[in-house]
Coordinates of C-alpha atoms and ligand atoms in Angstrom, one line a residue:
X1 CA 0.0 0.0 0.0
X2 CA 1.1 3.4 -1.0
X3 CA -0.3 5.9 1.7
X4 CA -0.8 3.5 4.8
X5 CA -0.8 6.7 6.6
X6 CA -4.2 7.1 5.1
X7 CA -5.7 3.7 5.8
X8 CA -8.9 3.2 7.6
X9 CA -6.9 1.7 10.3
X10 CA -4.4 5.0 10.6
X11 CA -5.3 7.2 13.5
X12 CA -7.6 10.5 12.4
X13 CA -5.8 13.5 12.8
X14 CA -7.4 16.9 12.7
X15 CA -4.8 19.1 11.2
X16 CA -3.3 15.7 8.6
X17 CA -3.0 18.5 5.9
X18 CA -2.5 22.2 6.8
X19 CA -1.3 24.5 3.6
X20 CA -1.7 28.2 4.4
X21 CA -5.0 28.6 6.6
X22 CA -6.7 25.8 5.8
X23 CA -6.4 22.7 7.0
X24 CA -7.9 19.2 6.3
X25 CA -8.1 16.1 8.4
X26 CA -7.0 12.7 7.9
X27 CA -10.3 11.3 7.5
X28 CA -11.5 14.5 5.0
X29 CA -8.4 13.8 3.2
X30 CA -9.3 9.9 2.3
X31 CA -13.4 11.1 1.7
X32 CA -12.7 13.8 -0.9
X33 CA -9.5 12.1 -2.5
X34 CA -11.7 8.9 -2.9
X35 CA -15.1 10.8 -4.1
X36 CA -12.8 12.0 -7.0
X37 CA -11.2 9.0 -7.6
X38 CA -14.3 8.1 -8.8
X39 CA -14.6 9.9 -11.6
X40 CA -10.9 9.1 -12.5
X41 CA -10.7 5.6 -12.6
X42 CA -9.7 4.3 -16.3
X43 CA -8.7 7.4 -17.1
X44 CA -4.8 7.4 -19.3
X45 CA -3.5 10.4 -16.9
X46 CA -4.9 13.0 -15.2
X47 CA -2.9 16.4 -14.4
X48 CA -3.2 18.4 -11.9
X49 CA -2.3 22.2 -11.6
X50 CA -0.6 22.3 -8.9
X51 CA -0.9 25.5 -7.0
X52 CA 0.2 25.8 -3.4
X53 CA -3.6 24.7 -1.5
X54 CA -5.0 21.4 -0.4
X55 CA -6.9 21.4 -3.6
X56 CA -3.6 19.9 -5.6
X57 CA -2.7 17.3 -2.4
X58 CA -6.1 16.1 -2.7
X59 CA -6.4 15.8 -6.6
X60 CA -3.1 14.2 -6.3
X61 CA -4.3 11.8 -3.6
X62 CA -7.8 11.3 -6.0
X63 CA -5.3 9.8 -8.7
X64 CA -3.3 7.6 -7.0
X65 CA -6.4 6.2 -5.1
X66 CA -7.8 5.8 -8.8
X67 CA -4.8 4.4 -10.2
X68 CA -4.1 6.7 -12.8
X69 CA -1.1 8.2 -13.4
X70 CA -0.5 11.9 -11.7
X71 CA 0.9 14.5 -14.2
X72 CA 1.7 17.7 -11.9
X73 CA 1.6 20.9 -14.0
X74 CA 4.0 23.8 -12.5
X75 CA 1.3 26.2 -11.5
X76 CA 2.9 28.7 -13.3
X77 CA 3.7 27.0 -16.7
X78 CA 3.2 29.3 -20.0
X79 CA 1.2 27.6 -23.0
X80 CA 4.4 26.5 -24.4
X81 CA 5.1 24.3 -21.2
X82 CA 1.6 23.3 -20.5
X83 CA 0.6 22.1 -23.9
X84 CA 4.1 20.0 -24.4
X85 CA 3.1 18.5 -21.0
X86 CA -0.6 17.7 -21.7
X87 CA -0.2 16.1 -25.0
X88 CA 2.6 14.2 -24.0
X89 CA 1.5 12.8 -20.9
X90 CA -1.7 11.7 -22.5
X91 CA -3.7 13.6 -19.9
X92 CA -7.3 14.0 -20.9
X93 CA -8.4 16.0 -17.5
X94 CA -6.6 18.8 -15.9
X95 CA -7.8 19.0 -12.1
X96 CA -7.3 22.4 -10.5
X97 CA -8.2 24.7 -8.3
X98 CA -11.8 26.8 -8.1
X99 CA -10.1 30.0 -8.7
X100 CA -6.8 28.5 -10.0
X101 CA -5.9 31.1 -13.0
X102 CA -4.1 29.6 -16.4
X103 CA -2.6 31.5 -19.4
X104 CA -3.1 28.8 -21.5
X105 CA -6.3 26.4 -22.4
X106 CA -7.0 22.4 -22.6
X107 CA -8.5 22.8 -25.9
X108 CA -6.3 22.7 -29.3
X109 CA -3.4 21.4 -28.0
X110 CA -0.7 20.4 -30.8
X111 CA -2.1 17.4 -32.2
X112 CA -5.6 18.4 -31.9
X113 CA -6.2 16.8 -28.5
X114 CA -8.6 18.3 -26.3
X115 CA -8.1 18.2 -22.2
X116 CA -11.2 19.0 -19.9
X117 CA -10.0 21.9 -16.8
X118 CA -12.4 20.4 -13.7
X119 CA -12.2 22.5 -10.8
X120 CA -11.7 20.7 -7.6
X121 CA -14.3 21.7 -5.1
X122 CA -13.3 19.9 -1.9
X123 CA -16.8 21.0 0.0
X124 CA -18.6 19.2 -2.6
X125 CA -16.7 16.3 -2.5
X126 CA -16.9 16.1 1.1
X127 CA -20.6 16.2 0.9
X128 CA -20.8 13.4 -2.4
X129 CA -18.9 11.2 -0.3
X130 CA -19.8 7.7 -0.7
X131 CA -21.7 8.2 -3.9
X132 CA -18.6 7.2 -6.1
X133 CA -17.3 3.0 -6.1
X134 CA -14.6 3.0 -3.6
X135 CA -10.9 2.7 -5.0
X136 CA -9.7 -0.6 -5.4
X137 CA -6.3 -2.0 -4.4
X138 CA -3.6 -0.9 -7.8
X139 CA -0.6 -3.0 -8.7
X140 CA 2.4 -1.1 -6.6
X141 CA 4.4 -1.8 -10.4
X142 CA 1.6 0.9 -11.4
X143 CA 3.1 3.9 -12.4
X144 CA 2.0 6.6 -9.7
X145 CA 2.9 9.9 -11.6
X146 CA 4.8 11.5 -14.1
X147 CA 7.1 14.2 -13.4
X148 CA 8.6 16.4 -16.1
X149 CA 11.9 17.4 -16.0
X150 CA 14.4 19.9 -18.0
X151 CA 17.5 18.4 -20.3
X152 CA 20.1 20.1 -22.1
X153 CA 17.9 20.7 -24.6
X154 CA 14.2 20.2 -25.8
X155 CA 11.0 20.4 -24.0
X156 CA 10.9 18.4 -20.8
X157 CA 11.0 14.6 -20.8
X158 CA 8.3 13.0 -18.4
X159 CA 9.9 10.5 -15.9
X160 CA 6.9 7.9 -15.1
X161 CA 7.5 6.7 -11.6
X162 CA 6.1 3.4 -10.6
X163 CA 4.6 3.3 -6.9
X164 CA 6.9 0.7 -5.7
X165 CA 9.9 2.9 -6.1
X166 CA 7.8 5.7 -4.4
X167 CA 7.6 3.5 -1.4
X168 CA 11.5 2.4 -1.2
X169 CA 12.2 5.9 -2.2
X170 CA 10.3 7.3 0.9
X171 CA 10.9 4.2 3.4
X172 CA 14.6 4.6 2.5
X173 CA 14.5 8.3 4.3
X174 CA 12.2 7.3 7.0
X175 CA 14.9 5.0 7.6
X176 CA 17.9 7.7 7.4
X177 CA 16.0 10.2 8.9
X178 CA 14.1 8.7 11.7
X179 CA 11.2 10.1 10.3
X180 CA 7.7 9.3 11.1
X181 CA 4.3 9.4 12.3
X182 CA 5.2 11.8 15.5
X183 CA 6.7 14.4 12.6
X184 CA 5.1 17.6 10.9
X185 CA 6.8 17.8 7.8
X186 CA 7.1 21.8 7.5
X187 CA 8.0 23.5 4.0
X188 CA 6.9 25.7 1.4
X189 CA 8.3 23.8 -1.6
X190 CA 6.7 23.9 -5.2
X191 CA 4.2 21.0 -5.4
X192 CA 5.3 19.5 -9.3
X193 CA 8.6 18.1 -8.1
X194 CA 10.3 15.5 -6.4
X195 CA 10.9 17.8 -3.2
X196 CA 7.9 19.5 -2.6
X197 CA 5.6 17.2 -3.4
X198 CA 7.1 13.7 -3.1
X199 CA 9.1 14.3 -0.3
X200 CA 7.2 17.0 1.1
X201 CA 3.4 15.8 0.9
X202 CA 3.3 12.2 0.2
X203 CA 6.3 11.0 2.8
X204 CA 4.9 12.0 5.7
X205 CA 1.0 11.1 4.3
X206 CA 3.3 7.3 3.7
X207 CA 4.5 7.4 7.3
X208 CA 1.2 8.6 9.4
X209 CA 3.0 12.0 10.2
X210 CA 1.6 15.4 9.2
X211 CA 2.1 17.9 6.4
X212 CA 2.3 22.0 6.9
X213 CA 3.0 24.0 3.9
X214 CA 3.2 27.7 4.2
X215 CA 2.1 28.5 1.0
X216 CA 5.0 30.6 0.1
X217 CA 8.7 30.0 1.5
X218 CA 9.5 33.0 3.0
X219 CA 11.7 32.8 6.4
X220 CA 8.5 34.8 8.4
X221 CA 6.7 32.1 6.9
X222 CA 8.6 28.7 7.8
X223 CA 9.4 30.7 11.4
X224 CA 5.3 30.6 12.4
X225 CA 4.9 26.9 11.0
X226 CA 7.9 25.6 13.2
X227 CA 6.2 27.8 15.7
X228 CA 2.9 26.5 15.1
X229 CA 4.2 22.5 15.6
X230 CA 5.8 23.5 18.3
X231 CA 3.7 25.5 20.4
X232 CA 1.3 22.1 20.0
X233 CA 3.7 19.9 21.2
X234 CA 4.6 18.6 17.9
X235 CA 8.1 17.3 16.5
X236 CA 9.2 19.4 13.2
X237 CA 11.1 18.2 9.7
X238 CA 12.2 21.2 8.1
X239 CA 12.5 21.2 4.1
X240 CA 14.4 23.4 2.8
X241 CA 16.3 23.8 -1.0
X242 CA 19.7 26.2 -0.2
X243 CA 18.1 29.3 -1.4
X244 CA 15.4 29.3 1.3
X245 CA 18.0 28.1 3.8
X246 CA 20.5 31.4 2.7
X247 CA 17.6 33.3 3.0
X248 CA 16.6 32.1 6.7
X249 CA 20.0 32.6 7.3
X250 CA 19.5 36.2 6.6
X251 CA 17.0 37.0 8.8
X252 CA 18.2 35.6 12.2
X253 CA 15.2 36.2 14.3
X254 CA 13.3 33.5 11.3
X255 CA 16.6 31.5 11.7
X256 CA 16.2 31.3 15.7
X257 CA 12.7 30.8 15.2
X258 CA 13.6 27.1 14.0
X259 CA 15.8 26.0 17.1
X260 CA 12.3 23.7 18.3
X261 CA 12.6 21.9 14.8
X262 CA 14.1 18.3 15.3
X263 CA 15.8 18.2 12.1
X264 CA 16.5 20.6 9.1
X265 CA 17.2 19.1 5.9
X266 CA 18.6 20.7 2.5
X267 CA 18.3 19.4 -0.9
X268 CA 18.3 20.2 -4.6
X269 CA 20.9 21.8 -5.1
X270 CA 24.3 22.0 -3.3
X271 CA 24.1 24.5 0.0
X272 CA 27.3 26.6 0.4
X273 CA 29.2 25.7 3.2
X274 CA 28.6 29.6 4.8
X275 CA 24.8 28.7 4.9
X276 CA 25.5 25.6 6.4
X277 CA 27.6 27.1 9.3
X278 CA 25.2 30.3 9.6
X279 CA 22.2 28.2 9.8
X280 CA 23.7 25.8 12.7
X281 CA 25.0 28.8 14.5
X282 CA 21.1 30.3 13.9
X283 CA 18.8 27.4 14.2
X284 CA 21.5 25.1 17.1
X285 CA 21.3 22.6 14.4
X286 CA 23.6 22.6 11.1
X287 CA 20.5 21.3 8.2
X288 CA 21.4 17.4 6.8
X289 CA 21.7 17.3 3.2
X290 CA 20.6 14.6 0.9
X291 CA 20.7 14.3 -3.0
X292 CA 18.7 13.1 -5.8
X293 CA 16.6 13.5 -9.1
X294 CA 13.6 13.6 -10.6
X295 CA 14.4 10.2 -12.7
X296 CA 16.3 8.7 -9.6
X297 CA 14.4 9.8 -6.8
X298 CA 16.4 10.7 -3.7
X299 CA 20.0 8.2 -2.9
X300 CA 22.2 9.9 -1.0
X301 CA 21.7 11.3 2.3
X302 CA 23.3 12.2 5.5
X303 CA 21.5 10.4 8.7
X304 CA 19.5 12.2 11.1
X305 CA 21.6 10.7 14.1
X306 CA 25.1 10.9 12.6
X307 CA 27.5 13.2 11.0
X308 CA 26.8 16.3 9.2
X309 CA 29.6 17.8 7.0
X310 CA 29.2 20.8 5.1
X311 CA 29.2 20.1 1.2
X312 CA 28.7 16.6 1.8
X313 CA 25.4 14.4 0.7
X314 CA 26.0 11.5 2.9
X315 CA 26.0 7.5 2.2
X316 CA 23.1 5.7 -0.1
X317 CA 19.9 5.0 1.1
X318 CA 18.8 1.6 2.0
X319 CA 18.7 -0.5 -1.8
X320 CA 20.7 2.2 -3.5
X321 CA 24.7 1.4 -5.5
X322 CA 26.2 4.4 -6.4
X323 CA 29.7 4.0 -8.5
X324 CA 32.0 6.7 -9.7
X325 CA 33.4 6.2 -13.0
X326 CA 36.2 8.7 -15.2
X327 CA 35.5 9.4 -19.0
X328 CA 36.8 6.3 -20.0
X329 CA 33.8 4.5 -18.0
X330 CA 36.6 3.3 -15.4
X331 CA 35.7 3.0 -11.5
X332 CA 37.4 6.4 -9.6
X333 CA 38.9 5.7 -6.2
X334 CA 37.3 6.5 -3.2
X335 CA 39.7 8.5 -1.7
X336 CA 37.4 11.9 -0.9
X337 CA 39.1 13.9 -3.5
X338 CA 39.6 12.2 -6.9
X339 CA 36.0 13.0 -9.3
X340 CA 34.3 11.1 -11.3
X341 CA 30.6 10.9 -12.8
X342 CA 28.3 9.3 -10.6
X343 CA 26.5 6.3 -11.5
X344 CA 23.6 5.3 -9.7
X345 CA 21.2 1.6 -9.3
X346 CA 18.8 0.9 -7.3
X347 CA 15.0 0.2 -6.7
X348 CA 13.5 4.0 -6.9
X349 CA 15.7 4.6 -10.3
X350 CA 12.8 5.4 -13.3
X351 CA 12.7 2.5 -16.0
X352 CA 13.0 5.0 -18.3
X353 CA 11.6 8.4 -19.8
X354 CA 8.0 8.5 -21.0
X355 CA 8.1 8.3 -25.5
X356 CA 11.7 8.6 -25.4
X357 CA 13.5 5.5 -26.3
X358 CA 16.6 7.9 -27.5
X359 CA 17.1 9.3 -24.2
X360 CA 16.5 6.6 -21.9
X361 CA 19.7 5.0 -24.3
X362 CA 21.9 8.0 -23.7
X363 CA 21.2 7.9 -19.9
X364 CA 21.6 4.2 -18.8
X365 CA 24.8 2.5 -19.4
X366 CA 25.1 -0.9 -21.1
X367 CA 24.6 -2.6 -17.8
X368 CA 22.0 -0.9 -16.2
X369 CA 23.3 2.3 -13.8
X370 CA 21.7 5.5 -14.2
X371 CA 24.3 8.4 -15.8
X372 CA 23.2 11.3 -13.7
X373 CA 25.0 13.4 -14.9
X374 CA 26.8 15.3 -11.8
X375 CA 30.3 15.5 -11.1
X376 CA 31.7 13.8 -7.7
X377 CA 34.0 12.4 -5.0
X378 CA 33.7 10.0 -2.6
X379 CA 36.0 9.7 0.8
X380 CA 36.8 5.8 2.4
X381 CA 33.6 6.2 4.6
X382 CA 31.2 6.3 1.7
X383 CA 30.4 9.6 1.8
X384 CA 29.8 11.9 -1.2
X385 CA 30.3 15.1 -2.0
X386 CA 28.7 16.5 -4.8
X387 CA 31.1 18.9 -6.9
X388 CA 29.0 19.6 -10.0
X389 CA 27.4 18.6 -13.3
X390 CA 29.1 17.6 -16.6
X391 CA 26.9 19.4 -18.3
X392 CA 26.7 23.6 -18.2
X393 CA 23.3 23.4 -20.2
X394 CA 21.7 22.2 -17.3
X395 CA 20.9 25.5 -14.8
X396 CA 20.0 24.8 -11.2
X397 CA 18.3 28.2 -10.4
X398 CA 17.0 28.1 -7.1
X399 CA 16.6 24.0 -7.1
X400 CA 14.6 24.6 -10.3
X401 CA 16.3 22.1 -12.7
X402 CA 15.8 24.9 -16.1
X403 CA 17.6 23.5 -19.4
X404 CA 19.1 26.3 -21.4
X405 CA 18.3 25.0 -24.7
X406 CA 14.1 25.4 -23.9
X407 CA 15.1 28.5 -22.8
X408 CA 16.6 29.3 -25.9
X409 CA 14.2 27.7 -28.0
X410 CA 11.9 30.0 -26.3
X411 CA 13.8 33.7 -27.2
X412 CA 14.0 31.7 -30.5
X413 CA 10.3 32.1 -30.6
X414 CA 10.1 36.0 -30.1
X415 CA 10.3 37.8 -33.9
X416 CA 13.5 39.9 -33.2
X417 CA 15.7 37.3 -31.8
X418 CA 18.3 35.9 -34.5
X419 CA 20.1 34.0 -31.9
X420 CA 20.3 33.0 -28.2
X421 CA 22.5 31.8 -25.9
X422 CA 21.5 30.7 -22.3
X423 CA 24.1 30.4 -19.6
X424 CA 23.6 29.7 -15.8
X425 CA 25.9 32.6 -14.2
X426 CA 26.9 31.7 -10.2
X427 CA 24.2 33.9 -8.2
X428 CA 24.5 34.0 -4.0
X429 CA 21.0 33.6 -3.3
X430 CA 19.9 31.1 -6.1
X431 CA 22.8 29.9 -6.8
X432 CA 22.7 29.8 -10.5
X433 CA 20.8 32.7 -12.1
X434 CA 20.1 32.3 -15.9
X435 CA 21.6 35.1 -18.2
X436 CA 20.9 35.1 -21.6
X437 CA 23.0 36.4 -24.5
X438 CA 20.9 37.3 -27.6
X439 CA 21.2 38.9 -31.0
X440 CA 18.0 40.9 -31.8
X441 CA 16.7 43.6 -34.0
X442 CA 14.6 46.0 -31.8
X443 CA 13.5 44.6 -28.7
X444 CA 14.3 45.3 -25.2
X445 CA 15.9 42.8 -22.6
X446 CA 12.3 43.2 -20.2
X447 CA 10.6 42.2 -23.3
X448 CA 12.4 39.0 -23.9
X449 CA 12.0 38.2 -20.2
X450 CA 8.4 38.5 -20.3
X451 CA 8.4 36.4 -23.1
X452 CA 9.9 33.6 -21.7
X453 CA 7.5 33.7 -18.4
X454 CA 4.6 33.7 -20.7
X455 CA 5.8 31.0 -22.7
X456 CA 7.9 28.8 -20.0
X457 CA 7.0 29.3 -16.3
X458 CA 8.4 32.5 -14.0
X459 CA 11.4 30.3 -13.3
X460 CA 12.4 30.0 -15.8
X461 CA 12.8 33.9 -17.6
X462 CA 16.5 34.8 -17.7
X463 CA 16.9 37.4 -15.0
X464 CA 19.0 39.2 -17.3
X465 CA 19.2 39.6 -21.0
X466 CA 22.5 41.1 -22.8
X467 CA 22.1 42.6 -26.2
X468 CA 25.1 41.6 -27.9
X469 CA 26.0 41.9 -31.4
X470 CA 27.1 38.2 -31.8
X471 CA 27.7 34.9 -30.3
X472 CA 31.3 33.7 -30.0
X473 CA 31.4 30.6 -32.2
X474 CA 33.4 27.9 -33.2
X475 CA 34.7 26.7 -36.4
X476 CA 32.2 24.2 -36.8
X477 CA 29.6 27.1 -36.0
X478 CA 28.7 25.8 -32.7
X479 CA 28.6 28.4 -29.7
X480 CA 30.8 28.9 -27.2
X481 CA 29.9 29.9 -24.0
X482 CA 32.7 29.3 -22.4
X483 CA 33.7 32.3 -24.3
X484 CA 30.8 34.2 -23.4
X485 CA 31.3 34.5 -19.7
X486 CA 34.9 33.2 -18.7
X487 CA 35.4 31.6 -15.4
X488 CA 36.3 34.5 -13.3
Ligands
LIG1 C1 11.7 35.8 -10.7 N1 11.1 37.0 -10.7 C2 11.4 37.7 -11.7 C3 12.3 36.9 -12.5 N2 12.5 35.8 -11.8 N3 11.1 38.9 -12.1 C4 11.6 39.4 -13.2 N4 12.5 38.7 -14.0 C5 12.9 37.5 -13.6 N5 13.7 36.8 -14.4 C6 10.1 37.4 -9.6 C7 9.3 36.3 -9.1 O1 8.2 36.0 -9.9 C8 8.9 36.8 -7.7 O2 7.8 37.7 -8.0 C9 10.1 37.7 -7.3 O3 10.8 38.0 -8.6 C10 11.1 36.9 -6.4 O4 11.6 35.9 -7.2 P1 12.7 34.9 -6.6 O5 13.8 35.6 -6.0 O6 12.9 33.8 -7.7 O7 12.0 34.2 -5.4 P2 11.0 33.2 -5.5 O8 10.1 33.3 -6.7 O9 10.5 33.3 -4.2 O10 11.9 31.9 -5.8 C11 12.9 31.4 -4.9 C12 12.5 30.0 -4.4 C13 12.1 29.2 -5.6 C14 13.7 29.4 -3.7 C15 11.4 30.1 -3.4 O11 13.2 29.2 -6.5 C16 11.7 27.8 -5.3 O12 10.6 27.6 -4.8 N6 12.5 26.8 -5.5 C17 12.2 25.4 -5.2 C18 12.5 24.6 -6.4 C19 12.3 23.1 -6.1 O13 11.4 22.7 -5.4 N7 13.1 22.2 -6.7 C20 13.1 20.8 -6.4 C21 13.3 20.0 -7.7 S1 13.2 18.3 -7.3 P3 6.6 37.8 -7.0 O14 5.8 38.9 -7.6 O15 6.0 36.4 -7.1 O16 7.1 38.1 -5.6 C22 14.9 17.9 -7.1 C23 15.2 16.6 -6.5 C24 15.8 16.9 -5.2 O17 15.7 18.7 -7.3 O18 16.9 16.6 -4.9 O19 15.0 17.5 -4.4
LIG2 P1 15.9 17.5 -10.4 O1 15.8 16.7 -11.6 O2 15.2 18.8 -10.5 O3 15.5 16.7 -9.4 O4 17.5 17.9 -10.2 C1 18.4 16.9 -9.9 C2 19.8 17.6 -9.8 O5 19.8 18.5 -8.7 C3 20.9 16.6 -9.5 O6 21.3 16.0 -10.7 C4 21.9 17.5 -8.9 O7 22.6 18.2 -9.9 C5 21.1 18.5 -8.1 N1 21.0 18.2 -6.7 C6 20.0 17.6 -6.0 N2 20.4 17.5 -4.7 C7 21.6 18.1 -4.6 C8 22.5 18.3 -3.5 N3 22.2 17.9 -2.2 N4 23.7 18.8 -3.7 C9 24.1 19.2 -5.0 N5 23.2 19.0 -6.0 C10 22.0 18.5 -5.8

């Protein structure tokens, strides 16, 4: 079973779900999720726009008790986004909020498909419950959801996740983290990924415990949830991706408003080691840091009991083979310095992306470990340390994996652009920030930002745009950006 924190036998609790003000309980959760689910089951995918609010937890929940496969749409994404992501996944219903507002529409999406929007009315469904078939039991090789993700280049690739790996993905943390039914799991994380919503809504809903998202991650906001557990006598598992942790660090009193929290925990990107120290010296506990991807899931991660080192993502999860291997495909030793691409096996690692034969080839190697694509070391104990990726094309802005050739394919779009080069420049509070560096006849750098946001999603707009006359290039024509912004 998936969710046996949601099991008729799981104990009722009031405030299961709180996001924002509003709050659900255990036994509301189950009755609304499974009064949709009615009206899911046999469907090929359903979507869900996934705003901050207990509308997307319980459309999410509605799918899984139906069986059908969960396609989270960024709450933010442009037309260009949304319409790659509907017609790919198959999705023929798009479940959102009452007052959820798109830019884009279900109907004439490339290929002609149609989807229906249904609002989610969560009073309603509380008072239709029992009138839909109750779920029945689905196959834990079922895939749960797909989850898009950015490459180097092209639209996003779905990663279908099957349930089973969902369950040794999350049983694998309970296990590292001591984490469980006693625990509020407090964040503000972005409900379409791995972190917000796997981690951050269906682990604790897994392991009995409770979820509070503060609608939007500000330090103020993540000070009055730990507060809030707290001040109830609860235990607290803070989420955090480095950007929210720099900016806690930041504001002390928000910091020191954490110090009740039993465990802080970073992810999605690599947290500086001066957050790391500011945020033990702030909050009496230095965060844990764990690593992972969309198509692997989380691996790595420091335990709650043990050590914590700054810059360093701990030892694999229960199940989990990591390997490091040089260009040549040859093992690197484990002597904490020497780097190497890690390689990673295990039960929560995707089968493979959704319609894309060509790219599930290019990631797995001949016998079966997942490329993932960052660059690392690992010291005689195991641990890792996670140095960067191979590839510059692949921005980390903020945790937000953003590949620079959608973005560019996106200025592409705009009239005036001749050509466009995206680079992820180093940035202290989001760690990457995405610059781009386009040729255009008369258009302004605001212009070209918009552009992208209305296309893409708001994470993904450059935050800066250089006019430049032309592209350094190659004799084989091919950019270099290398060339555009030298290492300093
Ligand atoms: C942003 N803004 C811009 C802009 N970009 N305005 C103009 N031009 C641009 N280019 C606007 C925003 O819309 C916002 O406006 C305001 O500027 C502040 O933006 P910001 O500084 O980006 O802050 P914010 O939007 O709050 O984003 C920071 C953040 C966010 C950390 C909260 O990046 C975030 O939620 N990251 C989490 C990503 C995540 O969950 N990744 C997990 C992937 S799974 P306004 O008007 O709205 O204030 C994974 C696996 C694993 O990686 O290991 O976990
Ligand atoms: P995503 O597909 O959005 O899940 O992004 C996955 C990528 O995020 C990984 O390949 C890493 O590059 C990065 N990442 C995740 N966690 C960490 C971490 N703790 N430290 C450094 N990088 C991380």
């Amino acid at each position: 079973m998936l969710l046996p924190g949601l099991a008729p036998s799981a104990p009722d609790r009031p405030d299961a779900l709180v996001v924002g003000e509003r709050a659900m309980s255990t036994s509301e959760l189950v009755a609304a999720a499974d009064s949709l689910a009615g009206r899911l089951t046999g469907a090929p995918a359903v979507a869900v726009h996934a705003t901050p609010s207990i509308e997307t937890v319980v459309a999410t929940l509605a799918g899984l008790a139906a069986g059908v496969p969960v396609v989270p749409l960024p709450a933010d994404a442009g037309p260009l986004e949304a319409h790659h992501i509907l017609t790919d996944s198959g999705a023929v219903v798009v479940l959102a909020s009452p007052d959820a507002e798109v830019s884009w529409d279900g109907t004439h999406l490339p290929g002609g498909g149609e989807v229906e929007i249904a609002p989610v009315d969560v009073l309603a469904l509380l008072r239709s419950e029992g009138s839909a078939p109750a779920p029945r039991p689905v196959d834990d090789a079922a895939v749960a959801m797909i989850l898009y993700t950015s490459g180097t280049t092209g639209l996003p690739k779905g990663v279908p996740i099957r349930r089973r790996a969902l369950a040794a993905g999350l049983d694998g943390l309970a296990a590292a983290w001591a984490w469980g039914p006693d625990d509020t799991t407090v964040h503000g994380l972005p409900l379409w990924h791995v972190h917000g919503l796997v981690l951050g809504v269906l682990g604790p809903l897994r392991l009995g415990g409770k979820v509070r998202h503060t609608a939007k991650p500000t330090p103020a906001a993540y000070a009055a949830a730990v507060g809030a557990v707290a001040g109830g006598g609860g235990s607290a598992v803070v989420f955090g991706v480095p950007t929210i942790w720099s900016r806690l660090a930041a504001e002390p009193a928000a910091l020191a408003a954490l110090r009740p929290a039993r465990l802080l925990v970073s992810g999605s990107a690599a947290l500086p080691g001066p957050v790391w120290e500011a945020v033990g010296a702030g909050a009496g506990q230095a965060p844990i840091e764990r690593y992972g991807m969309t198509e692997t899931l989380i691996t790595l991660s420091a335990r709650a009991e043990g050590e914590r080192r700054a810059g360093w993502v701990g030892v694999p999860l229960d199940g989990v083979e990591t390997r490091l291997v040089d260009d040549a495909g040859d093992p690197v030793d484990h002597d904490g310095e020497s780097v190497g691409t890690l390689e990673v096996r295990g039960p929560t690692v995707m089968d493979g992306y959704l319609h894309r034969p060509d790219a599930t080839a290019e990631v797995f190697t001949a016998d079966g470990w997942l490329r993932t694509g960052d660059v690392a070391c690992i010291d005689r104990g195991g641990w890792h340390r996670v140095v960067g990726r191979r590839s510059t094309d692949l921005i980390k802005t903020g945790g937000y994996r953003v590949g620079a050739g959608e973005v560019e394919a996106a200025l592409l779009g705009h009239p005036a652009v001749l050509e466009a080069a995206v680079i992820g420049e180093p940035d202290a509070d989001l760690g990457q920030a995405i610059v781009a560096y386009v040729v255009a006849g008369d258009v302004s750098p605001q212009e070209l930002i918009d552009h992208v946001g209305r296309g893409l999603s708001a994470h993904k707009r450059p935050r800066r745009v250089e006019l430049v006359d032309s592209l350094p290039r190659n004799a084989m024509g091919k950019v270099q950006k290398a060339l555009i912004n030298p290492p300093a």
